[in-house]
Tab-separated table of C-alpha atoms in Angstrom:
chain	number	residue	atom	x	y	z
A	1	MET	CA	13.950	9.909	-36.366
A	2	GLU	CA	17.322	8.587	-35.239
A	3	TRP	CA	17.970	4.925	-34.455
A	4	LYS	CA	18.385	5.597	-30.731
A	5	ASP	CA	14.932	7.219	-30.668
A	6	VAL	CA	13.397	4.211	-32.422
A	7	LYS	CA	15.143	1.863	-30.007
A	8	GLU	CA	13.935	3.867	-27.000
A	9	TYR	CA	10.370	3.896	-28.371
A	10	PHE	CA	10.221	0.113	-28.753
A	11	THR	CA	11.882	-0.399	-25.372
A	12	LEU	CA	9.242	1.743	-23.663
A	13	MET	CA	6.477	0.021	-25.619
A	14	GLY	CA	7.824	-3.364	-24.529
A	15	ILE	CA	7.908	-2.294	-20.881
A	16	ASN	CA	4.354	-0.970	-21.184
A	17	LEU	CA	3.110	-4.265	-22.649
A	18	LEU	CA	4.923	-6.226	-19.936
A	19	VAL	CA	3.305	-4.163	-17.174
A	20	LYS	CA	-0.141	-4.493	-18.775
A	21	GLY	CA	0.372	-8.240	-19.107
A	22	ARG	CA	1.306	-8.552	-15.434
A	23	ASN	CA	-1.680	-6.453	-14.399
A	24	PHE	CA	-4.049	-8.613	-16.463
A	25	LYS	CA	-2.570	-11.770	-14.954
A	26	GLU	CA	-3.032	-10.285	-11.477
A	27	TYR	CA	-6.652	-9.429	-12.328
A	28	LEU	CA	-7.378	-13.048	-13.294
A	29	LYS	CA	-5.762	-14.313	-10.085
A	30	VAL	CA	-7.862	-11.901	-8.019
A	31	LEU	CA	-11.062	-13.150	-9.664
A	32	TYR	CA	-10.117	-16.784	-9.084
A	33	ARG	CA	-8.709	-16.525	-5.549
A	34	TYR	CA	-10.667	-13.789	-3.830
A	35	TYR	CA	-13.970	-13.267	-5.625
A	36	ARG	CA	-15.055	-16.694	-4.443
A	37	LYS	CA	-15.804	-14.912	-1.178
A	38	PRO	CA	-18.999	-12.941	-1.949
A	39	ALA	CA	-18.435	-10.358	0.798
A	40	PHE	CA	-15.058	-9.332	-0.620
A	41	ALA	CA	-16.309	-9.492	-4.207
A	42	LYS	CA	-18.998	-6.997	-3.227
A	43	VAL	CA	-16.461	-4.666	-1.568
A	44	ASP	CA	-13.946	-4.838	-4.400
A	45	GLY	CA	-16.675	-4.453	-6.998
A	46	SER	CA	-17.854	-1.327	-5.185
A	47	LEU	CA	-14.315	0.062	-5.321
A	48	VAL	CA	-14.095	-0.610	-9.056
A	49	LEU	CA	-17.386	1.179	-9.747
A	50	MET	CA	-16.557	4.083	-7.444
A	51	TYR	CA	-13.303	4.825	-9.302
A	52	LEU	CA	-14.455	3.843	-12.783
A	53	PHE	CA	-14.495	7.398	-14.153
A	54	ASP	CA	-12.049	9.009	-11.741
A	55	ASN	CA	-9.079	6.744	-11.088
A	56	PRO	CA	-7.115	6.989	-7.814
A	57	PHE	CA	-3.917	8.098	-9.564
A	58	SER	CA	-5.686	11.200	-10.920
A	59	ILE	CA	-7.291	11.958	-7.559
A	60	SER	CA	-3.940	11.717	-5.790
A	61	ARG	CA	-2.216	13.870	-8.415
A	62	ARG	CA	-4.879	16.591	-8.154
A	63	TYR	CA	-4.528	16.687	-4.383
A	64	PHE	CA	-0.735	16.883	-4.268
A	65	ILE	CA	-0.199	19.160	-7.277
A	66	HIS	CA	-0.862	22.166	-5.030
A	67	ARG	CA	1.335	20.716	-2.283
A	68	PRO	CA	4.804	20.619	-3.874
A	69	HIS	CA	6.451	19.797	-0.543
A	70	GLN	CA	4.504	16.511	-0.510
A	71	GLN	CA	5.204	15.300	-4.053
A	72	GLU	CA	6.994	12.251	-2.626
A	73	PHE	CA	3.606	10.729	-1.799
A	74	THR	CA	3.138	9.108	-5.195
A	75	TYR	CA	0.084	6.867	-5.459
A	76	GLY	CA	0.610	3.139	-5.748
A	77	GLU	CA	-1.149	-0.060	-4.720
A	78	THR	CA	0.063	-3.443	-3.530
A	79	PRO	CA	-1.269	-6.280	-5.716
A	80	LEU	CA	-3.543	-8.504	-3.636
A	81	THR	CA	-1.557	-11.651	-4.421
A	82	THR	CA	1.551	-9.875	-3.115
A	83	LEU	CA	-0.387	-8.660	-0.081
A	84	GLU	CA	-1.369	-12.256	0.660
A	85	LEU	CA	2.278	-13.355	0.483
A	86	ILE	CA	3.374	-10.499	2.748
A	87	SER	CA	0.623	-11.323	5.245
A	88	LYS	CA	1.731	-14.961	5.404
A	89	GLU	CA	5.402	-14.052	5.811
A	90	ALA	CA	4.523	-11.567	8.576
A	91	ARG	CA	2.252	-14.171	10.205
A	92	LEU	CA	-0.764	-11.912	10.458
A	93	THR	CA	-3.661	-13.325	12.482
A	94	SER	CA	-7.142	-12.236	13.493
A	95	GLU	CA	-5.650	-11.004	16.780
A	96	ASP	CA	-3.546	-8.328	15.066
A	97	ILE	CA	-4.269	-4.630	14.754
A	98	VAL	CA	-2.872	-3.483	11.414
A	99	TYR	CA	-2.183	0.147	10.531
A	100	ASP	CA	-1.849	0.824	6.802
A	101	LEU	CA	0.121	4.076	6.449
A	102	GLY	CA	-0.926	5.644	3.161
A	103	ALA	CA	-3.996	3.454	2.686
A	104	GLY	CA	-5.131	5.030	-0.591
A	105	ARG	CA	-8.615	3.847	-1.546
A	106	GLY	CA	-8.509	1.240	1.228
A	107	ARG	CA	-8.280	-1.951	-0.822
A	108	ASN	CA	-5.577	-3.467	1.412
A	109	CYS	CA	-7.650	-2.722	4.490
A	110	PHE	CA	-10.753	-4.395	3.090
A	111	TRP	CA	-8.713	-7.450	2.030
A	112	TRP	CA	-7.093	-7.857	5.456
A	113	LYS	CA	-10.457	-7.626	7.164
A	114	SER	CA	-12.056	-10.109	4.756
A	115	PHE	CA	-9.306	-12.745	4.652
A	116	ILE	CA	-7.301	-12.327	7.878
A	117	GLY	CA	-10.109	-11.088	10.102
A	118	CYS	CA	-7.892	-8.628	11.964
A	119	LYS	CA	-8.757	-5.095	12.982
A	120	VAL	CA	-7.470	-2.608	10.402
A	121	VAL	CA	-6.878	1.139	10.503
A	122	GLY	CA	-6.202	2.876	7.197
A	123	VAL	CA	-4.397	6.212	7.505
A	124	GLU	CA	-4.581	8.457	4.443
A	125	MET	CA	-3.967	12.156	3.737
A	126	VAL	CA	-6.171	12.506	0.639
A	127	PRO	CA	-9.695	13.333	1.903
A	128	ASP	CA	-11.487	11.917	-1.147
A	129	PHE	CA	-10.064	8.434	-0.551
A	130	VAL	CA	-11.183	8.411	3.077
A	131	ILE	CA	-14.670	9.721	2.255
A	132	ARG	CA	-15.214	7.035	-0.383
A	133	ALA	CA	-13.808	4.205	1.761
A	134	LYS	CA	-16.083	5.194	4.644
A	135	ARG	CA	-19.032	5.322	2.239
A	136	ILE	CA	-18.403	1.712	1.185
A	137	GLN	CA	-17.880	0.695	4.800
A	138	ARG	CA	-21.229	2.176	5.863
A	139	LYS	CA	-23.104	0.871	2.825
A	140	LEU	CA	-21.934	-2.711	3.374
A	141	GLY	CA	-22.047	-2.561	7.178
A	142	LEU	CA	-18.399	-3.546	7.654
A	143	GLU	CA	-17.019	-3.610	11.187
A	144	GLY	CA	-13.438	-3.813	12.405
A	145	VAL	CA	-12.040	-1.514	9.729
A	146	GLU	CA	-11.487	2.211	10.254
A	147	PHE	CA	-10.263	5.039	8.034
A	148	ILE	CA	-8.539	8.187	9.295
A	149	GLN	CA	-7.774	11.280	7.231
A	150	GLU	CA	-4.444	12.345	8.704
A	151	ASP	CA	-0.712	12.746	8.120
A	152	PHE	CA	0.675	9.399	9.308
A	153	LEU	CA	3.607	11.196	10.929
A	154	LYS	CA	1.059	12.439	13.475
A	155	THR	CA	-0.979	9.252	13.911
A	156	ASP	CA	-1.199	7.582	17.303
A	157	LEU	CA	0.238	4.107	16.660
A	158	SER	CA	0.207	2.894	20.249
A	159	GLN	CA	-2.409	0.199	19.526
A	160	ALA	CA	-0.689	-1.216	16.439
A	161	THR	CA	0.752	-4.728	16.378
A	162	VAL	CA	1.574	-4.497	12.649
A	163	ILE	CA	2.402	-1.482	10.477
A	164	TYR	CA	2.433	-1.600	6.690
A	165	LEU	CA	4.339	1.135	4.859
A	166	TYR	CA	4.298	0.890	1.061
A	167	GLY	CA	6.076	4.285	0.744
A	168	THR	CA	8.659	3.412	-1.912
A	169	CYS	CA	9.066	7.060	-2.974
A	170	LEU	CA	9.485	8.605	0.460
A	171	GLU	CA	12.417	10.953	0.848
A	172	ASP	CA	15.168	10.219	3.358
A	173	GLU	CA	14.014	13.061	5.600
A	174	THR	CA	10.500	11.616	5.838
A	175	ILE	CA	11.845	8.150	6.640
A	176	GLN	CA	13.972	9.680	9.401
A	177	LYS	CA	10.867	11.372	10.825
A	178	LEU	CA	8.991	8.073	10.679
A	179	ILE	CA	11.780	6.333	12.560
A	180	THR	CA	11.541	8.968	15.284
A	181	HIS	CA	7.775	8.416	15.359
A	182	PHE	CA	8.248	4.633	15.520
A	183	LYS	CA	10.305	4.949	18.703
A	184	THR	CA	6.992	5.121	20.568
A	185	LEU	CA	5.853	1.725	19.252
A	186	LYS	CA	5.448	-1.189	21.600
A	187	PRO	CA	8.354	-3.676	21.566
A	188	GLY	CA	7.503	-6.552	19.253
A	189	THR	CA	5.500	-4.459	16.799
A	190	ARG	CA	6.063	-5.721	13.254
A	191	ILE	CA	6.861	-3.073	10.643
A	192	ILE	CA	6.639	-3.993	6.966
A	193	THR	CA	8.426	-1.784	4.438
A	194	VAL	CA	8.963	-2.066	0.685
A	195	SER	CA	12.365	-1.495	-0.986
A	196	TYR	CA	14.314	-0.530	2.138
A	197	ALA	CA	14.984	-1.544	5.731
A	198	LEU	CA	14.504	1.051	8.457
A	199	SER	CA	17.823	0.040	10.027
A	200	ASP	CA	19.578	1.498	6.960
A	201	TYR	CA	18.446	4.958	8.061
A	202	THR	CA	19.440	4.932	11.714
A	203	LYS	CA	22.460	3.992	13.795
A	204	GLU	CA	20.282	3.279	16.813
A	205	PRO	CA	19.460	-0.416	17.411
A	206	LEU	CA	15.709	0.162	17.186
A	207	PHE	CA	14.701	-2.507	14.683
A	208	GLU	CA	15.614	-6.075	13.862
A	209	THR	CA	14.988	-7.371	10.349
A	210	MET	CA	13.325	-10.770	10.639
A	211	LYS	CA	12.738	-11.455	6.948
A	212	CYS	CA	13.572	-10.027	3.550
A	213	PHE	CA	12.073	-11.493	0.394
A	214	PRO	CA	11.384	-10.369	-3.199
A	215	SER	CA	7.817	-9.555	-4.203
A	216	ARG	CA	6.092	-8.436	-7.373
A	217	PHE	CA	4.434	-5.075	-7.752
A	218	THR	CA	2.735	-3.483	-10.750
A	219	TRP	CA	5.931	-1.641	-11.675
A	220	GLY	CA	8.375	-4.497	-11.102
A	221	GLU	CA	10.013	-6.462	-8.307
A	222	ALA	CA	11.184	-5.157	-4.929
A	223	ASP	CA	12.393	-6.538	-1.616
A	224	VAL	CA	9.949	-6.536	1.278
A	225	TYR	CA	11.345	-6.189	4.802
A	226	ILE	CA	9.624	-7.451	7.940
A	227	GLN	CA	11.129	-5.802	10.987
A	228	ILE	CA	10.513	-5.994	14.714
A	229	LYS	CA	10.577	-2.967	16.995
A	230	LYS	CA	13.026	-3.765	19.801
């Protein structure tokens, strides 16, 4: 084995340990901050058990492996401590109607409902995620949170006051299509994106960036943009 291979091996191992360390730290923060609320602890515990032997990354990969034109939809989750920061910066209140585009297993949606008290709509293409989220919703009798199995490029967003788009791996063409879709949004709608501002992808004065701040994710740090639809 050459020296460069050894160096690369230890570099990758170091990155892996760093990510695992961050994830463990996040787990402890979640237990301390959010599990004090029994209702959310029950929801999040149900999510953990439901995906214990079939993790969401595997489910997403199985779904998209036969859809090569949709490989950009890589699964990822926003850490709850980061979601709390984003919610504060975006000034979310119980009066908001939040649409989570690419909701995955619905953890963000359940957190928003539990801690902000707003109405939440999770839009997700993978049927298994929606089926399981609805199962938890029915089992625990949760109201004010809805899950839709649909391509978010086709979702009616006319009721939204806030849109959250984690989509860090979306291709330029998809972002352009989203911008076209967002033209129908009500003026004043807040759009939250990770890693890029929508204004970078259009020459039309459709959006105004109100805030940009760094946030931590499981894979590293990225800028979060809070924009207003003009």
